XYZ file of N, CA and C in Angstrom:
486
model
N 128.087 124.277 137.232
C 128.970 124.535 138.379
C 128.124 124.139 139.761
N 127.078 124.852 139.795
C 126.243 124.644 141.210
C 125.822 123.187 141.384
N 125.672 122.757 140.094
C 125.040 121.249 140.125
C 126.224 120.286 140.590
N 127.391 120.686 140.057
C 128.605 119.677 140.150
C 128.885 119.801 141.734
N 128.852 121.297 142.343
C 129.206 121.181 143.783
C 128.258 120.552 144.816
N 126.916 120.503 144.279
C 125.896 119.834 144.842
C 126.173 118.462 144.782
N 126.434 117.884 143.696
C 126.714 116.393 143.495
C 128.045 115.892 144.274
N 128.956 116.862 144.202
C 130.198 116.309 145.187
C 130.052 116.198 146.534
N 129.084 117.133 146.913
C 128.786 117.388 148.298
C 128.059 116.170 148.896
N 127.409 115.657 148.123
C 126.736 114.274 148.407
C 127.474 113.033 147.970
N 128.571 113.037 147.256
C 129.371 111.776 147.092
C 128.889 111.175 145.802
N 128.114 111.805 144.966
C 127.658 111.221 143.674
C 128.826 110.901 142.658
N 128.644 109.918 141.995
C 129.485 109.451 140.810
C 129.633 110.491 139.894
N 130.639 110.397 138.908
C 130.812 111.326 137.827
C 129.660 111.357 136.904
N 129.108 110.086 136.614
C 127.672 109.846 135.946
C 126.633 110.729 136.398
N 126.555 110.374 137.907
C 125.273 111.117 138.459
C 125.531 112.702 138.345
N 126.846 113.274 138.468
C 126.964 114.553 138.449
C 126.695 115.062 136.961
N 127.127 114.391 135.786
C 126.755 114.731 134.465
C 125.270 114.821 134.395
N 124.603 113.641 134.852
C 123.008 113.736 134.789
C 122.393 114.855 135.514
N 122.894 115.391 136.702
C 122.369 116.368 137.216
C 122.620 117.830 136.635
N 123.620 117.964 135.896
C 124.096 119.222 135.174
C 123.166 119.079 133.986
N 122.844 118.126 133.336
C 121.891 118.058 132.200
C 120.603 118.510 132.750
N 120.010 117.988 133.780
C 118.580 118.347 134.116
C 118.593 119.842 134.560
N 119.459 120.368 135.191
C 119.748 121.789 135.507
C 119.498 122.498 134.365
N 120.297 122.335 133.538
C 120.620 123.084 132.199
C 119.357 123.144 131.265
N 118.569 122.039 131.227
C 117.383 122.023 130.213
C 116.094 122.019 131.228
N 115.927 122.550 132.281
C 114.783 122.343 132.910
C 113.697 123.024 132.345
N 113.842 123.921 131.389
C 112.927 124.503 130.511
C 113.408 124.297 128.873
N 112.767 123.829 128.118
C 113.204 123.491 126.717
C 112.472 124.407 125.610
N 113.133 125.132 124.568
C 112.601 125.837 123.649
C 111.545 125.040 122.952
N 110.534 125.772 122.464
C 109.396 125.017 121.512
C 109.009 126.270 120.762
N 109.458 126.223 119.456
C 109.063 127.238 118.300
C 109.340 128.660 118.791
N 110.546 128.638 119.506
C 110.797 130.123 119.899
C 110.186 130.526 121.068
N 109.329 129.823 121.588
C 108.493 130.169 122.842
C 108.750 128.964 123.952
N 109.111 129.522 125.143
C 109.413 128.473 126.339
C 108.141 127.924 126.734
N 108.137 126.529 126.884
C 107.016 125.813 127.351
C 107.524 124.975 128.394
N 106.908 125.044 129.594
C 107.495 124.373 130.722
C 107.452 122.803 130.425
N 108.440 122.188 130.737
C 108.522 120.608 130.605
C 107.827 120.003 131.561
N 107.109 118.849 131.197
C 106.455 118.102 132.339
C 107.285 117.006 132.951
N 108.244 116.614 132.090
C 109.053 115.504 132.590
C 110.202 115.618 131.743
N 111.537 115.264 132.301
C 112.867 115.268 131.535
C 113.388 113.873 132.110
N 113.901 113.271 131.197
C 114.685 112.172 131.591
C 115.954 111.921 130.722
N 117.011 111.483 131.322
C 118.242 111.270 130.687
C 118.368 109.828 130.106
N 118.668 109.769 128.978
C 118.645 108.449 128.240
C 119.856 107.910 128.741
N 119.736 106.651 129.371
C 120.857 105.771 130.225
C 121.809 105.467 129.385
N 121.451 104.861 128.012
C 122.387 104.118 127.299
C 123.252 105.295 126.590
N 122.597 106.373 126.220
C 123.551 107.541 125.666
C 123.317 108.603 126.304
N 124.258 108.938 127.247
C 124.322 109.893 128.279
C 124.472 111.393 127.811
N 124.348 111.467 126.336
C 124.291 112.779 125.665
C 122.769 113.116 125.199
N 122.020 111.997 125.562
C 120.555 112.542 125.027
C 119.657 112.624 126.323
N 118.660 113.574 125.984
C 117.469 113.819 126.994
C 116.288 113.665 126.267
N 115.343 113.071 127.083
C 113.996 113.199 126.497
C 112.973 113.909 127.229
N 112.000 114.633 126.645
C 111.170 115.356 127.592
C 109.746 115.297 126.981
N 108.645 115.707 127.757
C 107.479 115.822 127.452
C 106.968 117.117 127.779
N 105.717 117.636 127.121
C 105.242 118.846 127.578
C 103.884 119.337 127.575
N 103.559 120.321 127.898
C 102.076 120.633 127.796
C 101.841 121.165 126.292
N 102.711 121.211 125.410
C 102.568 121.558 123.846
C 102.067 120.215 123.249
N 101.783 119.119 123.811
C 101.293 117.835 123.263
C 102.646 117.177 122.641
N 103.640 117.317 123.027
C 104.832 116.755 122.320
C 105.825 115.755 123.155
N 106.329 114.816 122.634
C 107.578 114.471 123.323
C 108.846 114.631 122.225
N 109.675 114.955 123.074
C 111.042 115.250 122.295
C 112.300 114.734 122.655
N 113.370 114.330 121.958
C 114.408 113.897 122.216
C 115.449 115.008 121.845
N 116.400 115.140 122.733
C 117.407 116.330 122.578
C 119.041 115.820 122.774
N 119.690 116.759 122.077
C 121.387 116.374 122.389
C 121.590 117.139 123.414
N 121.971 116.643 124.540
C 122.245 117.416 125.935
C 123.579 118.326 125.842
N 124.485 117.906 124.915
C 125.723 118.685 124.920
C 125.606 119.926 123.963
N 124.673 119.788 123.041
C 124.492 120.946 122.014
C 123.009 121.708 122.465
N 122.251 121.129 123.293
C 120.954 121.880 123.473
C 120.080 121.683 122.376
N 120.202 121.006 121.345
C 119.489 121.007 120.235
C 118.642 119.656 120.126
N 117.308 119.874 119.368
C 116.337 118.895 119.165
C 116.863 117.823 118.228
N 116.543 116.690 118.603
C 116.984 115.568 117.734
C 115.804 115.109 117.003
N 114.673 114.873 117.818
C 113.267 114.571 117.187
C 111.914 114.986 118.053
N 111.002 115.138 117.357
C 109.759 115.666 117.871
C 108.755 114.534 117.547
N 108.106 114.127 118.541
C 107.047 113.247 118.436
C 105.498 114.035 118.807
N 104.967 114.188 117.772
C 103.475 114.779 118.137
C 102.365 114.120 117.770
N 102.249 112.781 118.334
C 101.112 112.200 118.221
C 99.942 112.270 119.233
N 100.280 112.949 120.325
C 99.257 113.012 121.375
C 98.191 114.100 121.118
N 97.033 114.215 121.669
C 96.146 115.287 121.439
C 95.933 116.163 122.640
N 96.626 115.969 123.757
C 96.425 116.541 124.849
C 97.729 116.655 125.561
N 97.826 117.328 126.682
C 99.121 117.465 127.382
C 99.576 116.218 127.813
N 101.135 115.962 127.445
C 101.682 114.849 127.752
C 102.303 115.036 129.092
N 102.008 113.945 130.101
C 102.386 114.136 131.570
C 103.746 113.473 131.862
N 104.253 112.439 131.169
C 105.435 111.660 131.564
C 106.024 111.008 130.423
N 107.336 110.812 130.465
C 108.062 110.201 129.374
C 109.084 109.390 130.005
N 109.285 108.081 129.625
C 110.276 107.222 130.160
C 111.052 106.474 129.119
N 112.327 106.538 129.038
C 113.113 105.839 127.978
C 113.377 104.367 128.600
N 113.445 103.542 127.623
C 113.933 102.297 127.882
C 115.457 102.301 128.285
N 115.719 101.693 129.630
C 117.223 101.588 129.867
C 118.080 100.784 129.203
N 117.756 99.793 128.677
C 118.737 98.939 127.629
C 117.819 98.336 126.363
N 118.767 98.250 125.475
C 118.032 97.728 124.152
C 117.757 98.932 123.214
N 116.793 98.660 122.283
C 116.587 99.776 121.279
C 115.959 101.041 121.923
N 116.293 102.190 121.148
C 115.778 103.592 121.669
C 114.239 103.603 121.726
N 113.542 103.156 122.668
C 112.021 103.249 122.986
C 111.836 104.378 124.157
N 110.689 104.765 123.833
C 110.228 105.782 125.016
C 108.699 105.580 125.179
N 108.240 105.555 126.266
C 106.990 105.513 126.912
C 106.316 106.680 127.309
N 105.296 107.043 126.749
C 104.767 108.472 127.206
C 103.407 108.161 127.591
N 102.629 109.139 128.558
C 101.424 109.029 129.058
C 100.691 110.557 129.180
N 99.561 110.571 128.656
C 98.755 111.729 128.123
C 97.502 112.016 128.686
N 97.079 113.266 128.767
C 95.562 113.508 129.082
C 94.685 113.254 127.896
N 95.059 112.716 126.889
C 94.180 112.272 125.978
C 93.792 110.887 125.882
N 93.955 110.345 127.133
C 93.493 109.094 127.565
C 94.492 107.827 127.086
N 95.648 108.105 126.595
C 96.528 107.127 125.952
C 98.071 107.028 126.525
N 98.465 106.129 126.357
C 99.988 105.794 126.602
C 100.446 105.459 125.276
N 101.518 105.834 124.828
C 102.263 105.455 123.528
C 103.816 104.911 123.788
N 104.128 104.250 122.833
C 105.431 103.621 122.876
C 106.124 104.140 121.369
N 107.189 104.966 121.688
C 107.774 105.514 120.439
C 109.239 104.780 120.304
N 109.517 104.355 118.911
C 110.912 104.188 118.764
C 111.458 105.120 117.978
N 112.703 105.817 118.344
C 113.405 106.853 117.937
C 113.901 106.759 116.571
N 113.932 105.464 116.044
C 114.254 105.185 114.780
C 113.147 104.929 113.811
N 111.885 105.149 114.222
C 110.540 105.073 113.502
C 109.926 106.556 113.414
N 109.056 106.717 112.338
C 108.342 107.990 112.155
C 107.088 107.861 113.192
N 106.610 106.911 113.217
C 105.371 106.836 114.017
C 105.529 106.095 115.424
N 104.603 106.210 116.141
C 104.656 105.392 117.470
C 104.349 103.886 117.204
N 105.074 102.960 117.939
C 104.862 101.454 117.644
C 103.986 100.761 118.402
N 103.252 101.512 119.514
C 102.260 100.863 120.176
C 101.270 102.082 120.784
N 100.047 101.940 120.881
C 99.405 102.810 121.555
C 98.421 102.030 122.566
N 98.130 102.343 123.783
C 97.218 101.911 124.776
C 96.255 103.001 125.121
N 95.046 102.633 124.838
C 93.823 103.523 124.959
C 93.143 103.225 126.348
N 92.801 104.094 127.154
C 92.290 104.078 128.404
C 90.835 105.018 128.563
N 90.176 104.668 129.621
C 88.967 105.303 129.667
C 89.143 106.822 130.508
N 90.287 106.945 131.069
C 90.542 108.285 131.851
C 92.056 108.824 131.446
N 92.338 109.732 131.908
C 93.640 110.454 131.408
C 94.688 109.585 131.950
N 95.733 109.482 131.369
C 96.953 108.905 131.759
C 98.035 109.598 132.315
N 98.567 109.406 133.598
C 99.699 110.281 134.138
C 100.791 109.799 134.124
N 101.242 108.533 134.053
C 102.489 108.105 134.009
C 102.748 106.658 133.299
N 103.766 106.456 132.650
C 104.231 105.348 132.120
C 105.493 105.045 132.219
N 106.018 103.829 132.279
C 107.471 103.349 132.818
C 107.516 101.921 132.171
N 108.842 101.867 131.792
C 109.096 100.290 131.273
C 109.776 99.684 132.611
N 109.499 98.266 132.506
C 110.128 97.555 133.638
C 111.730 97.450 133.403
N 112.391 97.061 134.450
C 113.837 97.135 134.397
C 114.324 96.171 133.257
N 113.740 95.139 132.902
C 113.948 94.171 131.780
C 113.815 94.692 130.602
N 112.845 95.665 130.659
C 112.211 96.295 129.190
C 111.254 95.614 128.600
N 110.786 94.526 129.051
C 109.726 93.539 128.555
C 108.368 93.909 128.681
N 108.015 94.886 129.660
C 106.815 95.149 130.129
C 106.633 96.855 130.253
N 105.472 97.389 130.120
C 105.239 98.830 130.587
C 104.029 98.870 131.372
N 104.343 99.762 132.394
C 103.399 100.060 133.491
C 102.743 101.233 133.136
N 101.411 101.473 133.303
C 100.728 102.751 132.916
C 99.658 102.936 134.252
N 99.840 104.251 134.759
C 98.867 104.634 135.709
C 98.068 105.862 135.267
N 96.730 105.886 135.806
C 96.246 107.349 135.519
C 94.958 107.632 136.608
N 94.200 108.347 136.061
C 93.056 108.946 136.909
C 92.143 107.913 137.477
N 92.156 106.573 136.615
C 91.148 105.554 137.332
C 91.837 104.828 138.370
N 93.080 105.530 139.104
C 93.469 104.876 140.399
C 93.931 103.355 140.378
N 94.343 103.004 139.323
C 95.050 101.604 139.001
C 96.216 101.827 138.359
N 97.025 100.703 138.464
C 98.363 100.511 137.649
C 98.027 99.298 136.736
N 98.296 99.384 135.175
C 98.047 98.349 134.462
C 99.386 98.026 134.029
N 99.547 96.801 133.639
C 100.878 96.383 132.945
C 100.649 95.578 131.641
N 101.565 95.773 130.636
C 101.397 95.057 129.406
C 102.213 93.837 129.478
N 101.697 92.831 128.667
C 102.301 91.489 128.668
C 103.576 91.837 127.773
N 104.616 90.708 127.699
C 105.670 90.873 126.570
C 105.069 91.111 125.168
N 105.849 92.031 124.546
C 105.457 92.476 123.118
C 104.499 93.638 123.194
N 104.189 94.059 124.205
C 103.562 95.439 124.280
C 102.194 95.555 123.474
N 101.504 94.389 123.668
C 100.158 94.271 122.912
C 99.123 94.897 123.638
N 98.866 94.588 124.961
C 97.775 94.943 125.692
C 97.917 95.134 127.121
N 97.189 95.813 127.833
C 97.242 96.187 129.127
C 96.451 95.295 129.988
N 96.744 94.958 131.118
C 96.023 94.238 132.034
C 96.186 94.852 133.545
N 95.039 94.752 134.454
C 95.145 95.365 135.654
C 96.157 94.510 136.348
N 97.039 95.397 136.973
C 97.978 94.899 137.937
C 97.238 94.609 139.242
N 97.504 93.368 140.128
C 96.681 93.193 141.367
C 96.832 93.802 142.452
N 97.777 94.964 142.387
C 98.075 95.689 143.583
C 96.739 96.477 143.917
N 95.857 96.941 142.985
C 94.848 97.675 143.511
C 95.040 99.103 143.440
N 94.108 99.847 143.961
C 94.178 101.261 144.049
C 95.533 101.763 144.925
N 96.049 102.948 144.685
C 97.066 103.428 145.301
C 96.631 104.734 145.961
């Protein structure tokens, strides 16, 4: 109710109101009966009934936003997972970034990650390009790297330190 009132006060669309209600309702997600603060929560754009989250418990999770139930748990990272980003269009892919010096791409239809990018420093963020053919990765080395099509390797983006 509060999120809907806030959304309508700013003239947001019905989709944006639903998105805000989901984020408000699931700002902290259950993990083995113990609440762990979520590092990042994103609404799956294609399926407005799904949320994805990452956490200090080293996991990336997909959730049914209507039921509040976990759909899938991915636990391949060895340290805190800092960010998660769903692909906006196409297959159900997620990009994650972790303090274990890696970024991973998960396909919700697969048991294991479909790509891993190893770095020399902790990775703090990962995101897909709008077209979904590239992934951007940033970390404590103060650079942003981008993958080529096919998500095979990362190369330095010429933007330099930020």
